[in-house]
mmCIF file of C-alpha atoms in Angstrom:
data_model
loop_
_atom_site.group_PDB
_atom_site.id
_atom_site.type_symbol
_atom_site.label_atom_id
_atom_site.label_comp_id
_atom_site.label_asym_id
_atom_site.label_seq_id
_atom_site.Cartn_x
_atom_site.Cartn_y
_atom_site.Cartn_z
ATOM 1 C CA MET A 1179 -97.153 70.266 -56.363
ATOM 2 C CA GLU A 1180 -94.849 70.264 -59.358
ATOM 3 C CA MET A 1181 -91.290 71.567 -59.139
ATOM 4 C CA ASP A 1182 -89.182 72.705 -62.089
ATOM 5 C CA ASP A 1183 -86.298 70.545 -63.385
ATOM 6 C CA HIS A 1184 -83.694 72.557 -61.483
ATOM 7 C CA ASN A 1185 -85.361 71.973 -58.141
ATOM 8 C CA LYS A 1186 -85.976 68.308 -58.894
ATOM 9 C CA LYS A 1187 -82.267 67.826 -59.585
ATOM 10 C CA LYS A 1188 -81.411 69.863 -56.488
ATOM 11 C CA LYS A 1189 -83.760 67.766 -54.357
ATOM 12 C CA LYS A 1190 -82.152 64.548 -55.587
ATOM 13 C CA ALA A 1191 -78.625 65.869 -55.020
ATOM 14 C CA LEU A 1192 -79.440 67.064 -51.502
ATOM 15 C CA PHE A 1193 -80.941 63.710 -50.612
ATOM 16 C CA LYS A 1194 -77.740 61.937 -51.673
ATOM 17 C CA GLU A 1195 -75.428 64.490 -50.037
ATOM 18 C CA VAL A 1196 -77.141 64.665 -46.668
ATOM 19 C CA PHE A 1197 -78.694 61.215 -46.289
ATOM 20 C CA GLY A 1198 -76.659 58.967 -48.595
ATOM 21 C CA ASP A 1199 -77.951 56.687 -51.320
ATOM 22 C CA SER A 1200 -81.361 55.114 -50.955
ATOM 23 C CA SER A 1201 -82.894 52.457 -53.132
ATOM 24 C CA ASP A 1202 -86.275 54.109 -52.615
ATOM 25 C CA SER A 1203 -85.276 57.529 -53.933
ATOM 26 C CA GLU A 1204 -86.165 56.779 -57.567
ATOM 27 C CA ASP A 1205 -89.524 55.352 -56.523
ATOM 28 C CA ASN A 1206 -90.187 58.416 -54.369
ATOM 29 C CA GLU A 1207 -89.346 60.688 -57.305
ATOM 30 C CA GLN A 1208 -91.840 58.864 -59.508
ATOM 31 C CA GLN A 1209 -94.543 58.962 -56.851
ATOM 32 C CA THR A 1210 -94.264 62.714 -56.330
ATOM 33 C CA GLN A 1211 -94.778 63.225 -60.075
ATOM 34 C CA GLN A 1212 -98.018 61.256 -60.235
ATOM 35 C CA PRO A 1213 -101.016 63.536 -60.809
ATOM 36 C CA GLN A 1214 -103.499 63.915 -57.983
ATOM 37 C CA LEU A 1215 -107.156 64.305 -58.911
ATOM 38 C CA GLU A 1216 -108.907 65.234 -55.666
ATOM 39 C CA LEU A 1217 -106.905 68.214 -54.510
ATOM 40 C CA GLU A 1218 -105.424 70.863 -56.792
ATOM 41 C CA LEU A 1219 -102.412 71.989 -54.800
ATOM 42 C CA GLU A 1220 -100.277 72.844 -57.810
ATOM 43 C CA GLU A 1221 -99.074 76.412 -57.754
ATOM 44 C CA GLU A 1222 -96.074 77.454 -59.811
ATOM 45 C CA GLY A 1223 -93.084 78.385 -57.691
ATOM 46 C CA HIS A 1224 -94.846 77.856 -54.369
ATOM 47 C CA HIS A 1225 -92.156 75.622 -52.872
ATOM 48 C CA GLN A 1226 -89.105 77.025 -54.598
ATOM 49 C CA ASN A 1227 -88.068 78.971 -51.489
ATOM 50 C CA PRO A 1228 -89.526 77.146 -48.476
ATOM 51 C CA SER A 1229 -89.315 79.016 -45.210
ATOM 52 C CA TRP A 1230 -88.547 76.781 -42.229
ATOM 53 C CA GLU A 1231 -88.362 77.928 -38.631
ATOM 54 C CA GLN A 1232 -86.623 75.731 -36.077
ATOM 55 C CA ILE A 1233 -88.089 76.169 -32.590
ATOM 56 C CA LYS A 1234 -84.772 76.477 -30.790
ATOM 57 C CA GLU A 1235 -86.021 75.521 -27.329
ATOM 58 C CA ILE A 1236 -87.360 72.143 -28.517
ATOM 59 C CA LYS A 1237 -85.187 69.747 -30.469
ATOM 60 C CA GLY A 1238 -87.086 68.202 -33.351
ATOM 61 C CA LEU A 1239 -89.796 70.880 -33.594
ATOM 62 C CA TRP A 1240 -89.998 72.696 -36.937
ATOM 63 C CA LEU A 1241 -92.525 75.102 -38.390
ATOM 64 C CA CYS A 1242 -93.210 76.103 -41.990
ATOM 65 C CA ARG A 1243 -95.650 79.009 -41.972
ATOM 66 C CA ASP A 1244 -96.119 79.174 -45.759
ATOM 67 C CA PHE A 1245 -96.693 75.475 -46.425
ATOM 68 C CA LEU A 1246 -100.030 76.139 -48.177
ATOM 69 C CA SER A 1247 -101.024 79.297 -49.999
ATOM 70 C CA PRO A 1248 -104.546 80.729 -49.451
ATOM 71 C CA PRO A 1249 -105.923 79.076 -52.650
ATOM 72 C CA GLN A 1250 -104.389 75.763 -51.603
ATOM 73 C CA GLN A 1251 -105.919 76.099 -48.148
ATOM 74 C CA SER A 1252 -109.362 76.686 -49.676
ATOM 75 C CA SER A 1253 -108.909 73.701 -51.950
ATOM 76 C CA LEU A 1254 -107.900 71.478 -49.043
ATOM 77 C CA VAL A 1255 -110.790 72.633 -46.812
ATOM 78 C CA SER A 1256 -113.231 71.886 -49.671
ATOM 79 C CA ALA A 1257 -111.717 68.430 -50.194
ATOM 80 C CA ILE A 1258 -112.028 67.650 -46.472
ATOM 81 C CA LEU A 1259 -115.620 68.836 -46.202
ATOM 82 C CA ASN A 1260 -116.545 66.982 -49.407
ATOM 83 C CA GLU A 1261 -115.579 63.719 -47.715
ATOM 84 C CA GLY A 1262 -118.871 63.949 -45.809
ATOM 85 C CA TRP A 1263 -117.284 63.293 -42.423
ATOM 86 C CA PHE A 1264 -118.711 66.367 -40.710
ATOM 87 C CA THR A 1265 -122.342 66.517 -41.837
ATOM 88 C CA GLU A 1266 -123.631 66.486 -38.249
ATOM 89 C CA PRO A 1267 -122.670 69.126 -35.646
ATOM 90 C CA SER A 1268 -121.721 66.336 -33.226
ATOM 91 C CA HIS A 1269 -119.178 64.964 -35.707
ATOM 92 C CA ASN A 1270 -115.931 66.837 -35.129
ATOM 93 C CA GLN A 1271 -113.281 64.183 -35.726
ATOM 94 C CA ALA A 1272 -112.461 61.720 -38.498
ATOM 95 C CA MET A 1273 -109.753 59.063 -38.290
ATOM 96 C CA ARG A 1274 -108.510 56.925 -41.172
ATOM 97 C CA PHE A 1275 -105.918 54.168 -41.436
ATOM 98 C CA GLY A 1276 -104.048 52.694 -44.379
ATOM 99 C CA ASP A 1277 -105.996 53.634 -47.504
ATOM 100 C CA LEU A 1278 -105.994 57.412 -47.148
ATOM 101 C CA PRO A 1279 -107.647 60.015 -49.413
ATOM 102 C CA ALA A 1280 -105.610 61.158 -52.411
ATOM 103 C CA TRP A 1281 -105.350 64.700 -51.031
ATOM 104 C CA SER A 1282 -103.620 63.434 -47.875
ATOM 105 C CA SER A 1283 -101.131 61.503 -50.001
ATOM 106 C CA GLU A 1284 -100.380 64.699 -51.877
ATOM 107 C CA ILE A 1285 -99.760 66.495 -48.590
ATOM 108 C CA SER A 1286 -97.298 63.740 -47.641
ATOM 109 C CA ASN A 1287 -95.501 64.023 -50.978
ATOM 110 C CA SER A 1288 -95.288 67.783 -50.614
ATOM 111 C CA ILE A 1289 -93.845 67.465 -47.095
ATOM 112 C CA ARG A 1290 -91.125 65.191 -48.404
ATOM 113 C CA GLU A 1291 -90.316 67.606 -51.243
ATOM 114 C CA LEU A 1292 -90.273 70.554 -48.892
ATOM 115 C CA VAL A 1293 -87.891 68.898 -46.431
ATOM 116 C CA LEU A 1294 -85.553 67.913 -49.253
ATOM 117 C CA LEU A 1295 -85.404 71.531 -50.403
ATOM 118 C CA CYS A 1296 -83.750 72.555 -47.128
ATOM 119 C CA ASP A 1297 -80.316 73.602 -48.363
ATOM 120 C CA PRO A 1298 -77.450 72.355 -46.137
ATOM 121 C CA VAL A 1299 -74.685 73.712 -48.399
ATOM 122 C CA ASP A 1300 -73.579 76.525 -46.075
ATOM 123 C CA LEU A 1301 -73.778 74.560 -42.849
ATOM 124 C CA GLY A 1302 -70.327 73.004 -42.979
ATOM 125 C CA THR A 1303 -70.214 69.531 -41.465
ATOM 126 C CA TYR A 1304 -72.407 66.523 -42.133
ATOM 127 C CA ASP A 1305 -73.678 66.524 -38.540
ATOM 128 C CA GLU A 1306 -74.642 70.188 -38.809
ATOM 129 C CA ALA A 1307 -76.531 69.449 -42.032
ATOM 130 C CA LYS A 1308 -78.434 66.625 -40.350
ATOM 131 C CA GLU A 1309 -79.253 68.822 -37.360
ATOM 132 C CA ALA A 1310 -80.646 71.515 -39.653
ATOM 133 C CA CYS A 1311 -83.022 69.146 -41.460
ATOM 134 C CA PRO A 1312 -86.671 69.260 -40.319
ATOM 135 C CA PHE A 1313 -87.099 65.462 -40.485
ATOM 136 C CA PRO A 1314 -84.576 62.714 -39.655
ATOM 137 C CA SER A 1315 -83.368 60.808 -42.715
ATOM 138 C CA ASP A 1316 -84.718 57.426 -41.620
ATOM 139 C CA LEU A 1317 -88.201 58.894 -41.323
ATOM 140 C CA LEU A 1318 -87.971 60.686 -44.639
ATOM 141 C CA ARG A 1319 -87.078 57.439 -46.453
ATOM 142 C CA ARG A 1320 -89.916 55.315 -45.139
ATOM 143 C CA GLU A 1321 -92.745 54.253 -47.406
ATOM 144 C CA PRO A 1322 -95.359 55.400 -46.995
ATOM 145 C CA LEU A 1323 -94.255 58.474 -45.141
ATOM 146 C CA PHE A 1324 -97.566 58.408 -43.223
ATOM 147 C CA ASP A 1325 -100.374 55.839 -43.132
ATOM 148 C CA GLN A 1326 -102.718 57.298 -40.523
ATOM 149 C CA LEU A 1327 -104.837 60.447 -40.761
ATOM 150 C CA ILE A 1328 -106.864 62.339 -38.201
ATOM 151 C CA VAL A 1329 -108.875 65.460 -39.023
ATOM 152 C CA ASN A 1330 -110.340 67.585 -36.225
ATOM 153 C CA VAL A 1331 -112.801 70.451 -36.523
ATOM 154 C CA TYR A 1332 -112.671 72.885 -33.615
ATOM 155 C CA GLN A 1333 -115.323 75.549 -33.083
ATOM 156 C CA PRO A 1334 -114.335 78.809 -31.320
ATOM 157 C CA GLY A 1335 -113.341 78.039 -27.745
ATOM 158 C CA GLU A 1336 -112.639 74.356 -28.459
ATOM 159 C CA GLY A 1337 -109.113 72.967 -28.272
ATOM 160 C CA ILE A 1338 -107.171 69.927 -27.167
ATOM 161 C CA SER A 1339 -105.638 69.163 -23.772
ATOM 162 C CA ALA A 1340 -101.926 68.607 -23.170
ATOM 163 C CA HIS A 1341 -100.810 65.221 -24.455
ATOM 164 C CA ILE A 1342 -98.128 63.151 -26.155
ATOM 165 C CA ASP A 1343 -99.331 61.136 -29.128
ATOM 166 C CA LEU A 1344 -99.781 57.429 -28.432
ATOM 167 C CA MET A 1345 -96.769 55.124 -28.638
ATOM 168 C CA ARG A 1346 -98.627 53.009 -31.206
ATOM 169 C CA PHE A 1347 -97.381 55.600 -33.702
ATOM 170 C CA GLU A 1348 -93.799 55.911 -34.912
ATOM 171 C CA ASP A 1349 -91.594 58.948 -34.523
ATOM 172 C CA GLY A 1350 -92.388 61.818 -36.864
ATOM 173 C CA ILE A 1351 -95.747 63.637 -36.821
ATOM 174 C CA ALA A 1352 -97.045 66.321 -39.182
ATOM 175 C CA ILE A 1353 -99.822 68.812 -38.397
ATOM 176 C CA VAL A 1354 -101.401 71.160 -40.936
ATOM 177 C CA SER A 1355 -103.492 74.075 -39.572
ATOM 178 C CA LEU A 1356 -106.408 75.567 -41.490
ATOM 179 C CA GLU A 1357 -108.863 78.488 -41.195
ATOM 180 C CA SER A 1358 -108.020 79.978 -37.769
ATOM 181 C CA SER A 1359 -104.747 81.025 -36.192
ATOM 182 C CA CYS A 1360 -103.952 79.657 -32.764
ATOM 183 C CA VAL A 1361 -101.199 79.296 -30.196
ATOM 184 C CA MET A 1362 -100.009 75.758 -29.467
ATOM 185 C CA HIS A 1363 -98.231 75.393 -26.132
ATOM 186 C CA PHE A 1364 -95.500 72.852 -25.447
ATOM 187 C CA THR A 1365 -94.693 71.618 -21.940
ATOM 188 C CA GLN A 1366 -91.721 69.423 -21.080
ATOM 189 C CA VAL A 1367 -92.615 66.092 -19.485
ATOM 190 C CA ASP A 1368 -90.970 64.741 -16.333
ATOM 191 C CA ARG A 1369 -87.484 63.669 -17.393
ATOM 192 C CA THR A 1370 -87.946 60.323 -15.608
ATOM 193 C CA ASP A 1371 -90.730 59.543 -18.101
ATOM 194 C CA CYS A 1372 -88.566 60.295 -21.139
ATOM 195 C CA ASP A 1373 -85.757 58.027 -22.361
ATOM 196 C CA ILE A 1374 -83.995 60.922 -24.117
ATOM 197 C CA LYS A 1375 -81.412 62.881 -22.124
ATOM 198 C CA MET A 1376 -82.691 66.428 -21.763
ATOM 199 C CA ASP A 1377 -81.790 69.747 -20.194
ATOM 200 C CA PRO A 1378 -83.561 70.925 -17.022
ATOM 201 C CA PRO A 1379 -87.299 71.597 -17.489
ATOM 202 C CA MET A 1380 -88.315 74.806 -19.239
ATOM 203 C CA THR A 1381 -91.406 76.920 -18.928
ATOM 204 C CA LYS A 1382 -94.286 76.440 -21.349
ATOM 205 C CA ILE A 1383 -93.201 77.253 -24.929
ATOM 206 C CA PRO A 1384 -95.807 78.975 -27.167
ATOM 207 C CA VAL A 1385 -95.790 78.410 -30.939
ATOM 208 C CA TYR A 1386 -97.951 80.573 -33.194
ATOM 209 C CA LEU A 1387 -99.720 78.581 -35.923
ATOM 210 C CA THR A 1388 -101.159 80.505 -38.853
ATOM 211 C CA PRO A 1389 -103.599 79.104 -41.437
ATOM 212 C CA GLY A 1390 -101.717 76.994 -43.959
ATOM 213 C CA SER A 1391 -98.794 76.325 -41.624
ATOM 214 C CA LEU A 1392 -97.097 72.960 -41.140
ATOM 215 C CA VAL A 1393 -95.613 71.617 -37.908
ATOM 216 C CA LEU A 1394 -93.199 68.673 -37.865
ATOM 217 C CA MET A 1395 -92.442 66.901 -34.591
ATOM 218 C CA SER A 1396 -89.722 64.291 -34.147
ATOM 219 C CA GLU A 1397 -87.302 63.067 -31.481
ATOM 220 C CA GLU A 1398 -87.603 65.194 -28.298
ATOM 221 C CA ALA A 1399 -90.550 67.173 -29.640
ATOM 222 C CA ARG A 1400 -92.383 63.919 -30.321
ATOM 223 C CA TYR A 1401 -91.616 62.022 -27.121
ATOM 224 C CA CYS A 1402 -90.575 64.484 -24.417
ATOM 225 C CA TRP A 1403 -92.936 67.432 -24.843
ATOM 226 C CA LYS A 1404 -96.690 67.584 -24.379
ATOM 227 C CA HIS A 1405 -98.566 69.859 -26.765
ATOM 228 C CA GLU A 1406 -101.945 71.514 -26.278
ATOM 229 C CA ILE A 1407 -104.246 74.180 -27.685
ATOM 230 C CA ASN A 1408 -106.332 75.954 -25.063
ATOM 231 C CA ARG A 1409 -108.803 78.232 -26.842
ATOM 232 C CA LYS A 1410 -110.681 79.363 -23.761
ATOM 233 C CA PRO A 1411 -110.738 83.146 -23.197
ATOM 234 C CA GLY A 1412 -107.410 84.488 -22.012
ATOM 235 C CA PHE A 1413 -105.195 81.683 -23.298
ATOM 236 C CA GLN A 1414 -104.875 82.536 -26.988
ATOM 237 C CA ILE A 1415 -102.534 85.506 -26.630
ATOM 238 C CA TRP A 1416 -99.811 86.401 -29.119
ATOM 239 C CA GLU A 1417 -97.657 89.519 -28.932
ATOM 240 C CA GLY A 1418 -99.974 90.944 -26.288
ATOM 241 C CA GLN A 1419 -103.137 90.559 -28.356
ATOM 242 C CA GLU A 1420 -105.887 87.968 -27.946
ATOM 243 C CA LEU A 1421 -106.511 86.102 -31.197
ATOM 244 C CA ASN A 1422 -109.847 86.355 -32.959
ATOM 245 C CA GLN A 1423 -111.079 82.784 -32.912
ATOM 246 C CA LYS A 1424 -112.874 81.147 -35.788
ATOM 247 C CA ARG A 1425 -113.460 77.544 -36.754
ATOM 248 C CA ARG A 1426 -110.147 75.698 -36.974
ATOM 249 C CA ILE A 1427 -109.415 72.498 -38.888
ATOM 250 C CA SER A 1428 -106.303 70.459 -38.202
ATOM 251 C CA VAL A 1429 -104.920 67.608 -40.297
ATOM 252 C CA THR A 1430 -102.547 65.277 -38.444
ATOM 253 C CA LEU A 1431 -100.490 62.651 -40.275
ATOM 254 C CA ARG A 1432 -98.734 59.804 -38.458
ATOM 255 C CA LYS A 1433 -97.348 56.336 -39.151
ATOM 256 C CA LEU A 1434 -98.380 53.226 -37.250
ATOM 257 C CA CYS A 1435 -95.668 51.141 -35.634
ATOM 258 C CA LYS A 1436 -95.057 47.778 -37.258
ATOM 259 C CA VAL A 1437 -96.583 44.814 -35.431
ATOM 260 C CA GLU A 1438 -93.916 42.192 -34.775
#
């Protein structure tokens, strides 16, 4: 996912302005320029104007609907299926740790680039700039950004029950949706079970995920909200219309906590 020289310079300047100096920034810049062989996600100008949506009701929940273009989505689906993980109908989940496929590393690099292209220039204060960034700076600096991958294949009607990802994973989770649109619902956990100070409980918050979209969860969204996808009849409603369900593939990227 190559960027032109202007955006590369802009990315570097924004990193320094918003997050301060980092000894890893030069290494990160070199890594994002390395060619990837398994997944052709390069598309000129695709990330020059990223469109982020902050889910206002949930701190730390961000959505980028145009993360992958249709050709990029097709390329990614082909790369996933070519791994040979889902040759049997009973195989609907693949989990990998550490040495991840090259295409997942390219997704990680693209996420980092995309976050750094968020422009804080018009936001005023440093704190406002930090608040308007889809990923906290300490997460964005870590290497690797993610080291655990889970791919799920959901047939029509199949989803995932309400849950919070295991505490064996660090803060900061990325989810890429492919093939079928869906509504993901977020439900606030009991405040006594969450160490973060929160407002009174809200009703269930729906978030519409289109094919090629990216969800980032950190802080409250990561630890204090359960998320689920119920694809049984009557639950996948958006703007008064029930969604036409097809096969859905999700790619989730996380980072394991360090073992002391």
